[in-house]
mmCIF file with all atom_site columns, C-alpha atoms in Angstrom:
data_model
loop_
_atom_site.group_PDB
_atom_site.id
_atom_site.type_symbol
_atom_site.label_atom_id
_atom_site.label_alt_id
_atom_site.label_comp_id
_atom_site.label_asym_id
_atom_site.label_entity_id
_atom_site.label_seq_id
_atom_site.pdbx_PDB_ins_code
_atom_site.Cartn_x
_atom_site.Cartn_y
_atom_site.Cartn_z
_atom_site.occupancy
_atom_site.B_iso_or_equiv
_atom_site.pdbx_formal_charge
_atom_site.auth_seq_id
_atom_site.auth_comp_id
_atom_site.auth_asym_id
_atom_site.auth_atom_id
_atom_site.pdbx_PDB_model_num
ATOM 1   C CA . MET K 1 1   ? 0.630   46.194 -49.830 1.00 0.00 ? 21  MET K CA 1
ATOM 2   C CA . ALA K 1 2   ? 4.101   45.073 -48.866 1.00 0.00 ? 22  ALA K CA 1
ATOM 3   C CA . GLU K 1 3   ? 6.614   47.897 -48.304 1.00 0.00 ? 23  GLU K CA 1
ATOM 4   C CA . GLY K 1 4   ? 9.319   48.046 -50.963 1.00 0.00 ? 24  GLY K CA 1
ATOM 5   C CA . LEU K 1 5   ? 13.005  48.177 -50.202 1.00 0.00 ? 25  LEU K CA 1
ATOM 6   C CA . ARG K 1 6   ? 13.310  51.809 -51.269 1.00 0.00 ? 26  ARG K CA 1
ATOM 7   C CA . GLU K 1 7   ? 10.340  52.890 -49.206 1.00 0.00 ? 27  GLU K CA 1
ATOM 8   C CA . ARG K 1 8   ? 11.656  51.017 -46.194 1.00 0.00 ? 28  ARG K CA 1
ATOM 9   C CA . LYS K 1 9   ? 15.091  52.595 -46.454 1.00 0.00 ? 29  LYS K CA 1
ATOM 10  C CA . LYS K 1 10  ? 13.486  56.105 -46.711 1.00 0.00 ? 30  LYS K CA 1
ATOM 11  C CA . ARG K 1 11  ? 11.319  55.437 -43.647 1.00 0.00 ? 31  ARG K CA 1
ATOM 12  C CA . GLN K 1 12  ? 14.302  54.130 -41.686 1.00 0.00 ? 32  GLN K CA 1
ATOM 13  C CA . THR K 1 13  ? 16.421  57.148 -42.703 1.00 0.00 ? 33  THR K CA 1
ATOM 14  C CA . ARG K 1 14  ? 13.610  59.551 -41.744 1.00 0.00 ? 34  ARG K CA 1
ATOM 15  C CA . GLN K 1 15  ? 13.198  57.832 -38.371 1.00 0.00 ? 35  GLN K CA 1
ATOM 16  C CA . TYR K 1 16  ? 16.931  57.820 -37.699 1.00 0.00 ? 36  TYR K CA 1
ATOM 17  C CA . ILE K 1 17  ? 17.284  61.577 -38.418 1.00 0.00 ? 37  ILE K CA 1
ATOM 18  C CA . SER K 1 18  ? 14.268  62.242 -36.196 1.00 0.00 ? 38  SER K CA 1
ATOM 19  C CA . ASP K 1 19  ? 15.693  60.168 -33.313 1.00 0.00 ? 39  ASP K CA 1
ATOM 20  C CA . VAL K 1 20  ? 19.117  61.835 -33.597 1.00 0.00 ? 40  VAL K CA 1
ATOM 21  C CA . ALA K 1 21  ? 17.471  65.276 -33.639 1.00 0.00 ? 41  ALA K CA 1
ATOM 22  C CA . THR K 1 22  ? 15.289  64.471 -30.639 1.00 0.00 ? 42  THR K CA 1
ATOM 23  C CA . GLY K 1 23  ? 18.245  63.310 -28.635 1.00 0.00 ? 43  GLY K CA 1
ATOM 24  C CA . LEU K 1 24  ? 20.085  66.544 -29.343 1.00 0.00 ? 44  LEU K CA 1
ATOM 25  C CA . PHE K 1 25  ? 17.031  68.681 -28.520 1.00 0.00 ? 45  PHE K CA 1
ATOM 26  C CA . LEU K 1 26  ? 16.543  66.878 -25.198 1.00 0.00 ? 46  LEU K CA 1
ATOM 27  C CA . GLU K 1 27  ? 20.210  67.263 -24.348 1.00 0.00 ? 47  GLU K CA 1
ATOM 28  C CA . ARG K 1 28  ? 20.777  70.888 -25.353 1.00 0.00 ? 48  ARG K CA 1
ATOM 29  C CA . GLY K 1 29  ? 17.427  72.503 -26.067 1.00 0.00 ? 49  GLY K CA 1
ATOM 30  C CA . PHE K 1 30  ? 15.699  73.178 -29.330 1.00 0.00 ? 50  PHE K CA 1
ATOM 31  C CA . GLU K 1 31  ? 17.125  76.592 -30.152 1.00 0.00 ? 51  GLU K CA 1
ATOM 32  C CA . ALA K 1 32  ? 20.712  75.600 -29.275 1.00 0.00 ? 52  ALA K CA 1
ATOM 33  C CA . VAL K 1 33  ? 20.787  72.891 -31.970 1.00 0.00 ? 53  VAL K CA 1
ATOM 34  C CA . THR K 1 34  ? 21.228  73.744 -35.680 1.00 0.00 ? 54  THR K CA 1
ATOM 35  C CA . VAL K 1 35  ? 20.099  71.683 -38.631 1.00 0.00 ? 55  VAL K CA 1
ATOM 36  C CA . ALA K 1 36  ? 23.708  71.401 -39.726 1.00 0.00 ? 56  ALA K CA 1
ATOM 37  C CA . GLU K 1 37  ? 24.612  69.789 -36.367 1.00 0.00 ? 57  GLU K CA 1
ATOM 38  C CA . ILE K 1 38  ? 21.749  67.382 -36.752 1.00 0.00 ? 58  ILE K CA 1
ATOM 39  C CA . ALA K 1 39  ? 22.900  66.462 -40.239 1.00 0.00 ? 59  ALA K CA 1
ATOM 40  C CA . GLU K 1 40  ? 26.393  65.901 -39.040 1.00 0.00 ? 60  GLU K CA 1
ATOM 41  C CA . ALA K 1 41  ? 25.312  63.736 -36.132 1.00 0.00 ? 61  ALA K CA 1
ATOM 42  C CA . ALA K 1 42  ? 23.068  61.647 -38.416 1.00 0.00 ? 62  ALA K CA 1
ATOM 43  C CA . ASN K 1 43  ? 25.807  61.376 -41.010 1.00 0.00 ? 63  ASN K CA 1
ATOM 44  C CA . VAL K 1 44  ? 23.626  62.903 -43.796 1.00 0.00 ? 64  VAL K CA 1
ATOM 45  C CA . SER K 1 45  ? 23.690  66.140 -45.725 1.00 0.00 ? 65  SER K CA 1
ATOM 46  C CA . VAL K 1 46  ? 21.728  69.199 -44.678 1.00 0.00 ? 66  VAL K CA 1
ATOM 47  C CA . ASN K 1 47  ? 19.723  68.882 -47.844 1.00 0.00 ? 67  ASN K CA 1
ATOM 48  C CA . THR K 1 48  ? 18.744  65.328 -46.913 1.00 0.00 ? 68  THR K CA 1
ATOM 49  C CA . VAL K 1 49  ? 17.426  66.644 -43.536 1.00 0.00 ? 69  VAL K CA 1
ATOM 50  C CA . TYR K 1 50  ? 15.301  69.226 -45.293 1.00 0.00 ? 70  TYR K CA 1
ATOM 51  C CA . ASN K 1 51  ? 14.039  66.728 -47.851 1.00 0.00 ? 71  ASN K CA 1
ATOM 52  C CA . TYR K 1 52  ? 12.467  64.806 -45.012 1.00 0.00 ? 72  TYR K CA 1
ATOM 53  C CA . PHE K 1 53  ? 11.669  67.708 -42.691 1.00 0.00 ? 73  PHE K CA 1
ATOM 54  C CA . PRO K 1 54  ? 10.912  71.046 -44.363 1.00 0.00 ? 74  PRO K CA 1
ATOM 55  C CA . ALA K 1 55  ? 11.277  72.988 -41.048 1.00 0.00 ? 75  ALA K CA 1
ATOM 56  C CA . LYS K 1 56  ? 13.285  72.407 -37.944 1.00 0.00 ? 76  LYS K CA 1
ATOM 57  C CA . GLU K 1 57  ? 10.091  72.254 -35.832 1.00 0.00 ? 77  GLU K CA 1
ATOM 58  C CA . ASP K 1 58  ? 9.036   69.191 -37.972 1.00 0.00 ? 78  ASP K CA 1
ATOM 59  C CA . LEU K 1 59  ? 11.960  67.301 -36.505 1.00 0.00 ? 79  LEU K CA 1
ATOM 60  C CA . PHE K 1 60  ? 10.636  67.754 -33.017 1.00 0.00 ? 80  PHE K CA 1
ATOM 61  C CA . PHE K 1 61  ? 7.007   67.168 -33.822 1.00 0.00 ? 81  PHE K CA 1
ATOM 62  C CA . ASP K 1 62  ? 7.724   64.307 -36.205 1.00 0.00 ? 82  ASP K CA 1
ATOM 63  C CA . ARG K 1 63  ? 4.879   62.142 -34.798 1.00 0.00 ? 83  ARG K CA 1
ATOM 64  C CA . SER K 1 64  ? 2.298   64.898 -34.930 1.00 0.00 ? 84  SER K CA 1
ATOM 65  C CA . ALA K 1 65  ? 0.675   63.518 -38.106 1.00 0.00 ? 85  ALA K CA 1
ATOM 66  C CA . GLY K 1 66  ? -1.187  60.943 -36.106 1.00 0.00 ? 86  GLY K CA 1
ATOM 67  C CA . MET K 1 67  ? -2.287  63.521 -33.607 1.00 0.00 ? 87  MET K CA 1
ATOM 68  C CA . THR K 1 68  ? -3.959  66.017 -35.957 1.00 0.00 ? 88  THR K CA 1
ATOM 69  C CA . ASP K 1 69  ? -6.672  63.586 -37.075 1.00 0.00 ? 89  ASP K CA 1
ATOM 70  C CA . ARG K 1 70  ? -6.966  61.489 -33.916 1.00 0.00 ? 90  ARG K CA 1
ATOM 71  C CA . LEU K 1 71  ? -10.140 63.110 -32.611 1.00 0.00 ? 91  LEU K CA 1
ATOM 72  C CA . ALA K 1 72  ? -11.727 62.998 -36.057 1.00 0.00 ? 92  ALA K CA 1
ATOM 73  C CA . ARG K 1 73  ? -10.892 59.284 -36.266 1.00 0.00 ? 93  ARG K CA 1
ATOM 74  C CA . TRP K 1 74  ? -12.355 58.624 -32.807 1.00 0.00 ? 94  TRP K CA 1
ATOM 75  C CA . VAL K 1 75  ? -15.542 60.423 -33.826 1.00 0.00 ? 95  VAL K CA 1
ATOM 76  C CA . ARG K 1 76  ? -15.811 58.615 -37.145 1.00 0.00 ? 96  ARG K CA 1
ATOM 77  C CA . GLY K 1 77  ? -15.337 55.309 -35.391 1.00 0.00 ? 97  GLY K CA 1
ATOM 78  C CA . ARG K 1 78  ? -17.898 55.933 -32.632 1.00 0.00 ? 98  ARG K CA 1
ATOM 79  C CA . ASP K 1 79  ? -20.285 53.149 -31.604 1.00 0.00 ? 99  ASP K CA 1
ATOM 80  C CA . ALA K 1 80  ? -23.959 52.995 -32.561 1.00 0.00 ? 100 ALA K CA 1
ATOM 81  C CA . GLY K 1 81  ? -25.930 55.131 -30.131 1.00 0.00 ? 101 GLY K CA 1
ATOM 82  C CA . GLU K 1 82  ? -22.745 57.020 -29.074 1.00 0.00 ? 102 GLU K CA 1
ATOM 83  C CA . SER K 1 83  ? -22.279 60.770 -29.501 1.00 0.00 ? 103 SER K CA 1
ATOM 84  C CA . ALA K 1 84  ? -19.041 62.491 -30.744 1.00 0.00 ? 104 ALA K CA 1
ATOM 85  C CA . ALA K 1 85  ? -18.140 63.838 -27.238 1.00 0.00 ? 105 ALA K CA 1
ATOM 86  C CA . ARG K 1 86  ? -18.810 60.528 -25.481 1.00 0.00 ? 106 ARG K CA 1
ATOM 87  C CA . ALA K 1 87  ? -16.670 58.701 -28.018 1.00 0.00 ? 107 ALA K CA 1
ATOM 88  C CA . VAL K 1 88  ? -13.719 61.044 -27.305 1.00 0.00 ? 108 VAL K CA 1
ATOM 89  C CA . LEU K 1 89  ? -14.318 60.705 -23.532 1.00 0.00 ? 109 LEU K CA 1
ATOM 90  C CA . ARG K 1 90  ? -14.299 56.904 -23.923 1.00 0.00 ? 110 ARG K CA 1
ATOM 91  C CA . GLU K 1 91  ? -11.115 56.825 -25.988 1.00 0.00 ? 111 GLU K CA 1
ATOM 92  C CA . LEU K 1 92  ? -9.332  59.175 -23.637 1.00 0.00 ? 112 LEU K CA 1
ATOM 93  C CA . ARG K 1 93  ? -10.350 57.192 -20.597 1.00 0.00 ? 113 ARG K CA 1
ATOM 94  C CA . ALA K 1 94  ? -8.974  54.025 -22.223 1.00 0.00 ? 114 ALA K CA 1
ATOM 95  C CA . GLU K 1 95  ? -5.633  55.710 -22.990 1.00 0.00 ? 115 GLU K CA 1
ATOM 96  C CA . VAL K 1 96  ? -5.271  57.214 -19.566 1.00 0.00 ? 116 VAL K CA 1
ATOM 97  C CA . GLU K 1 97  ? -6.308  54.018 -17.757 1.00 0.00 ? 117 GLU K CA 1
ATOM 98  C CA . ALA K 1 98  ? -3.744  52.102 -19.793 1.00 0.00 ? 118 ALA K CA 1
ATOM 99  C CA . VAL K 1 99  ? -1.108  54.652 -18.765 1.00 0.00 ? 119 VAL K CA 1
ATOM 100 C CA . SER K 1 100 ? -0.384  55.050 -22.444 1.00 0.00 ? 120 SER K CA 1
ATOM 101 C CA . PRO K 1 101 ? 2.671   56.944 -23.759 1.00 0.00 ? 121 PRO K CA 1
ATOM 102 C CA . ARG K 1 102 ? 0.327   58.302 -26.465 1.00 0.00 ? 122 ARG K CA 1
ATOM 103 C CA . VAL K 1 103 ? -1.106  60.744 -23.917 1.00 0.00 ? 123 VAL K CA 1
ATOM 104 C CA . GLY K 1 104 ? 2.271   61.534 -22.329 1.00 0.00 ? 124 GLY K CA 1
ATOM 105 C CA . LEU K 1 105 ? 2.082   59.007 -19.488 1.00 0.00 ? 125 LEU K CA 1
ATOM 106 C CA . LEU K 1 106 ? 5.702   57.789 -19.585 1.00 0.00 ? 126 LEU K CA 1
ATOM 107 C CA . GLU K 1 107 ? 8.909   58.450 -17.730 1.00 0.00 ? 127 GLU K CA 1
ATOM 108 C CA . GLY K 1 108 ? 10.935  61.212 -19.371 1.00 0.00 ? 128 GLY K CA 1
ATOM 109 C CA . TYR K 1 109 ? 7.905   63.064 -20.825 1.00 0.00 ? 129 TYR K CA 1
ATOM 110 C CA . ASP K 1 110 ? 8.815   65.961 -18.552 1.00 0.00 ? 130 ASP K CA 1
ATOM 111 C CA . ARG K 1 111 ? 12.015  66.462 -20.594 1.00 0.00 ? 131 ARG K CA 1
ATOM 112 C CA . PHE K 1 112 ? 9.980   66.635 -23.787 1.00 0.00 ? 132 PHE K CA 1
ATOM 113 C CA . MET K 1 113 ? 7.619   69.174 -22.284 1.00 0.00 ? 133 MET K CA 1
ATOM 114 C CA . ARG K 1 114 ? 10.466  71.265 -20.885 1.00 0.00 ? 134 ARG K CA 1
ATOM 115 C CA . VAL K 1 115 ? 12.034  71.609 -24.361 1.00 0.00 ? 135 VAL K CA 1
ATOM 116 C CA . ILE K 1 116 ? 8.672   72.952 -25.647 1.00 0.00 ? 136 ILE K CA 1
ATOM 117 C CA . HIS K 1 117 ? 8.281   75.409 -22.763 1.00 0.00 ? 137 HIS K CA 1
ATOM 118 C CA . GLU K 1 118 ? 11.732  76.816 -23.365 1.00 0.00 ? 138 GLU K CA 1
ATOM 119 C CA . ALA K 1 119 ? 11.381  77.269 -27.166 1.00 0.00 ? 139 ALA K CA 1
ATOM 120 C CA . PRO K 1 120 ? 8.849   79.861 -28.463 1.00 0.00 ? 140 PRO K CA 1
ATOM 121 C CA . PRO K 1 121 ? 8.949   78.351 -32.000 1.00 0.00 ? 141 PRO K CA 1
ATOM 122 C CA . LEU K 1 122 ? 7.774   74.979 -30.590 1.00 0.00 ? 142 LEU K CA 1
ATOM 123 C CA . ARG K 1 123 ? 5.043   76.680 -28.570 1.00 0.00 ? 143 ARG K CA 1
ATOM 124 C CA . SER K 1 124 ? 3.866   78.353 -31.728 1.00 0.00 ? 144 SER K CA 1
ATOM 125 C CA . ARG K 1 125 ? 3.908   75.124 -33.690 1.00 0.00 ? 145 ARG K CA 1
ATOM 126 C CA . LEU K 1 126 ? 1.948   73.424 -30.864 1.00 0.00 ? 146 LEU K CA 1
ATOM 127 C CA . TRP K 1 127 ? -0.723  76.116 -31.129 1.00 0.00 ? 147 TRP K CA 1
ATOM 128 C CA . SER K 1 128 ? -0.880  75.497 -34.894 1.00 0.00 ? 148 SER K CA 1
ATOM 129 C CA . LEU K 1 129 ? -1.249  71.788 -34.315 1.00 0.00 ? 149 LEU K CA 1
ATOM 130 C CA . GLN K 1 130 ? -4.120  72.429 -31.917 1.00 0.00 ? 150 GLN K CA 1
ATOM 131 C CA . GLN K 1 131 ? -5.851  74.531 -34.558 1.00 0.00 ? 151 GLN K CA 1
ATOM 132 C CA . GLU K 1 132 ? -5.370  71.750 -37.142 1.00 0.00 ? 152 GLU K CA 1
ATOM 133 C CA . ILE K 1 133 ? -6.879  69.222 -34.697 1.00 0.00 ? 153 ILE K CA 1
ATOM 134 C CA . HIS K 1 134 ? -9.867  71.548 -34.301 1.00 0.00 ? 154 HIS K CA 1
ATOM 135 C CA . ASP K 1 135 ? -10.366 72.168 -38.020 1.00 0.00 ? 155 ASP K CA 1
ATOM 136 C CA . THR K 1 136 ? -9.997  68.424 -38.918 1.00 0.00 ? 156 THR K CA 1
ATOM 137 C CA . LEU K 1 137 ? -12.547 67.548 -36.184 1.00 0.00 ? 157 LEU K CA 1
ATOM 138 C CA . ALA K 1 138 ? -14.954 70.281 -37.338 1.00 0.00 ? 158 ALA K CA 1
ATOM 139 C CA . THR K 1 139 ? -14.835 68.912 -40.897 1.00 0.00 ? 159 THR K CA 1
ATOM 140 C CA . ALA K 1 140 ? -15.529 65.386 -39.620 1.00 0.00 ? 160 ALA K CA 1
ATOM 141 C CA . LEU K 1 141 ? -18.462 66.574 -37.510 1.00 0.00 ? 161 LEU K CA 1
ATOM 142 C CA . ARG K 1 142 ? -19.900 68.466 -40.454 1.00 0.00 ? 162 ARG K CA 1
ATOM 143 C CA . GLU K 1 143 ? -19.668 65.397 -42.648 1.00 0.00 ? 163 GLU K CA 1
ATOM 144 C CA . GLU K 1 144 ? -20.990 63.036 -39.969 1.00 0.00 ? 164 GLU K CA 1
ATOM 145 C CA . THR K 1 145 ? -24.068 65.235 -39.271 1.00 0.00 ? 165 THR K CA 1
ATOM 146 C CA . GLY K 1 146 ? -24.674 66.460 -42.816 1.00 0.00 ? 166 GLY K CA 1
ATOM 147 C CA . ALA K 1 147 ? -24.539 70.059 -41.594 1.00 0.00 ? 167 ALA K CA 1
ATOM 148 C CA . ALA K 1 148 ? -24.597 72.810 -44.237 1.00 0.00 ? 168 ALA K CA 1
ATOM 149 C CA . ASP K 1 149 ? -21.359 74.622 -45.027 1.00 0.00 ? 169 ASP K CA 1
ATOM 150 C CA . GLY K 1 150 ? -22.524 77.875 -43.332 1.00 0.00 ? 170 GLY K CA 1
ATOM 151 C CA . ASP K 1 151 ? -23.761 76.115 -40.181 1.00 0.00 ? 171 ASP K CA 1
ATOM 152 C CA . PRO K 1 152 ? -21.492 77.163 -37.205 1.00 0.00 ? 172 PRO K CA 1
ATOM 153 C CA . LEU K 1 153 ? -22.502 74.321 -34.944 1.00 0.00 ? 173 LEU K CA 1
ATOM 154 C CA . PRO K 1 154 ? -19.844 71.735 -36.079 1.00 0.00 ? 174 PRO K CA 1
ATOM 155 C CA . GLY K 1 155 ? -17.104 74.278 -35.393 1.00 0.00 ? 175 GLY K CA 1
ATOM 156 C CA . LEU K 1 156 ? -18.547 75.165 -32.024 1.00 0.00 ? 176 LEU K CA 1
ATOM 157 C CA . MET K 1 157 ? -18.919 71.561 -31.018 1.00 0.00 ? 177 MET K CA 1
ATOM 158 C CA . ALA K 1 158 ? -15.377 70.833 -32.202 1.00 0.00 ? 178 ALA K CA 1
ATOM 159 C CA . GLY K 1 159 ? -14.189 73.557 -29.841 1.00 0.00 ? 179 GLY K CA 1
ATOM 160 C CA . GLN K 1 160 ? -15.930 71.880 -26.894 1.00 0.00 ? 180 GLN K CA 1
ATOM 161 C CA . ILE K 1 161 ? -14.526 68.477 -27.730 1.00 0.00 ? 181 ILE K CA 1
ATOM 162 C CA . CYS K 1 162 ? -11.068 69.865 -28.307 1.00 0.00 ? 182 CYS K CA 1
ATOM 163 C CA . TRP K 1 163 ? -11.251 71.455 -24.869 1.00 0.00 ? 183 TRP K CA 1
ATOM 164 C CA . ILE K 1 164 ? -11.706 67.970 -23.397 1.00 0.00 ? 184 ILE K CA 1
ATOM 165 C CA . HIS K 1 165 ? -8.606  66.718 -25.229 1.00 0.00 ? 185 HIS K CA 1
ATOM 166 C CA . GLN K 1 166 ? -6.554  69.811 -24.380 1.00 0.00 ? 186 GLN K CA 1
ATOM 167 C CA . ALA K 1 167 ? -7.477  69.786 -20.700 1.00 0.00 ? 187 ALA K CA 1
ATOM 168 C CA . VAL K 1 168 ? -6.272  66.186 -20.406 1.00 0.00 ? 188 VAL K CA 1
ATOM 169 C CA . PHE K 1 169 ? -2.972  66.890 -22.163 1.00 0.00 ? 189 PHE K CA 1
ATOM 170 C CA . VAL K 1 170 ? -2.289  70.168 -20.295 1.00 0.00 ? 190 VAL K CA 1
ATOM 171 C CA . THR K 1 171 ? -2.922  68.461 -16.918 1.00 0.00 ? 191 THR K CA 1
ATOM 172 C CA . ILE K 1 172 ? -0.725  65.506 -17.774 1.00 0.00 ? 192 ILE K CA 1
ATOM 173 C CA . GLY K 1 173 ? 2.073   67.791 -19.029 1.00 0.00 ? 193 GLY K CA 1
ATOM 174 C CA . GLN K 1 174 ? 1.951   69.916 -15.876 1.00 0.00 ? 194 GLN K CA 1
ATOM 175 C CA . GLN K 1 175 ? 1.959   66.909 -13.588 1.00 0.00 ? 195 GLN K CA 1
ATOM 176 C CA . MET K 1 176 ? 4.768   65.184 -15.417 1.00 0.00 ? 196 MET K CA 1
ATOM 177 C CA . LEU K 1 177 ? 6.818   68.382 -15.324 1.00 0.00 ? 197 LEU K CA 1
ATOM 178 C CA . ALA K 1 178 ? 6.286   68.400 -11.548 1.00 0.00 ? 198 ALA K CA 1
ATOM 179 C CA . GLY K 1 179 ? 8.006   65.036 -11.307 1.00 0.00 ? 199 GLY K CA 1
ATOM 180 C CA . ARG K 1 180 ? 4.930   62.874 -10.743 1.00 0.00 ? 200 ARG K CA 1
ATOM 181 C CA . LYS K 1 181 ? 4.765   59.180 -11.609 1.00 0.00 ? 201 LYS K CA 1
ATOM 182 C CA . PRO K 1 182 ? 2.707   58.199 -14.667 1.00 0.00 ? 202 PRO K CA 1
ATOM 183 C CA . VAL K 1 183 ? 0.567   55.785 -12.681 1.00 0.00 ? 203 VAL K CA 1
ATOM 184 C CA . GLU K 1 184 ? -0.242  58.491 -10.129 1.00 0.00 ? 204 GLU K CA 1
ATOM 185 C CA . VAL K 1 185 ? -1.109  60.991 -12.834 1.00 0.00 ? 205 VAL K CA 1
ATOM 186 C CA . SER K 1 186 ? -3.266  58.399 -14.600 1.00 0.00 ? 206 SER K CA 1
ATOM 187 C CA . ARG K 1 187 ? -5.480  57.940 -11.504 1.00 0.00 ? 207 ARG K CA 1
ATOM 188 C CA . GLU K 1 188 ? -5.969  61.702 -11.057 1.00 0.00 ? 208 GLU K CA 1
ATOM 189 C CA . VAL K 1 189 ? -6.741  62.320 -14.708 1.00 0.00 ? 209 VAL K CA 1
ATOM 190 C CA . LEU K 1 190 ? -9.435  59.635 -14.688 1.00 0.00 ? 210 LEU K CA 1
ATOM 191 C CA . VAL K 1 191 ? -11.177 61.667 -11.937 1.00 0.00 ? 211 VAL K CA 1
ATOM 192 C CA . LEU K 1 192 ? -10.597 64.814 -14.041 1.00 0.00 ? 212 LEU K CA 1
ATOM 193 C CA . LEU K 1 193 ? -12.337 63.185 -17.008 1.00 0.00 ? 213 LEU K CA 1
ATOM 194 C CA . ASP K 1 194 ? -15.379 62.522 -14.760 1.00 0.00 ? 214 ASP K CA 1
ATOM 195 C CA . ASP K 1 195 ? -15.346 66.171 -13.751 1.00 0.00 ? 215 ASP K CA 1
ATOM 196 C CA . ILE K 1 196 ? -15.070 67.265 -17.326 1.00 0.00 ? 216 ILE K CA 1
ATOM 197 C CA . GLU K 1 197 ? -18.024 65.155 -18.303 1.00 0.00 ? 217 GLU K CA 1
ATOM 198 C CA . ASP K 1 198 ? -20.110 66.664 -15.517 1.00 0.00 ? 218 ASP K CA 1
ATOM 199 C CA . LEU K 1 199 ? -19.334 70.173 -16.842 1.00 0.00 ? 219 LEU K CA 1
ATOM 200 C CA . LEU K 1 200 ? -20.488 69.423 -20.389 1.00 0.00 ? 220 LEU K CA 1
ATOM 201 C CA . SER K 1 201 ? -24.010 70.308 -21.357 1.00 0.00 ? 221 SER K CA 1
ATOM 202 C CA . GLU K 1 202 ? -26.463 67.692 -22.575 1.00 0.00 ? 222 GLU K CA 1
ATOM 203 C CA . LYS K 1 203 ? -26.427 69.415 -25.962 1.00 0.00 ? 223 LYS K CA 1
ATOM 204 C CA . VAL K 1 204 ? -22.707 68.698 -26.284 1.00 0.00 ? 224 VAL K CA 1
ATOM 205 C CA . LEU K 1 205 ? -22.969 65.188 -24.914 1.00 0.00 ? 225 LEU K CA 1
ATOM 206 C CA . GLY K 1 206 ? -25.879 64.427 -27.207 1.00 0.00 ? 226 GLY K CA 1
ATOM 207 C CA . TYR K 1 207 ? -24.444 65.853 -30.419 1.00 0.00 ? 227 TYR K CA 1
ATOM 208 C CA . ALA K 1 208 ? -23.766 63.668 -33.460 1.00 0.00 ? 228 ALA K CA 1
ATOM 209 C CA . VAL K 1 209 ? -25.133 60.430 -31.999 1.00 0.00 ? 229 VAL K CA 1
ATOM 210 C CA . ARG K 1 210 ? -24.549 57.579 -34.433 1.00 0.00 ? 230 ARG K CA 1
ATOM 211 C CA . ARG K 1 211 ? -27.752 55.902 -35.498 1.00 0.00 ? 231 ARG K CA 1
ATOM 212 C CA . ALA K 1 212 ? -27.930 52.083 -35.219 1.00 0.00 ? 232 ALA K CA 1
ATOM 213 C CA . GLY K 1 213 ? -27.665 50.219 -38.443 1.00 0.00 ? 233 GLY K CA 1
#
């Protein structure tokens, strides 16, 4: 369905406020910037900022919505004969090999990570996002396997698969903070993914295999 004028203007306003806020956070740090300053810089009212972003942390993690269900989407879209864990490994390898900004492989990502490290509220929100990723994946695994509500296995498997995802992102963040080039980090993380796969048990690698047809 075509986007209406009103919806487009709202989306553009939201994006503009987010971009202005991100620039201020990167320049001065998260806790040094107030919502009032963001509103003034974006030429909108404080109420307008809060209408789009209920909390200040939402301004920084504006693109997190696509992150929270990413593993679940990868699992739901896995190929016939492919398990949940192997689907995530395949998708991560593709992102890393492509030196994709979606996994933090871009110049300037170190500045983004530094803002998080220096702000306890952002670290807390990041932990919450990781929990949301896990819970969304566990729900997807439960639905994909038809597991009973009280069965702990989907949650346990979600923990293992989330560990894969987190290990990749933590390594990329650390290496980018150290001043490494995205292409260099990409090569090393591809090796890391091989090591991660070697560490996973056959039970994890063989869980939730999609049947053909």
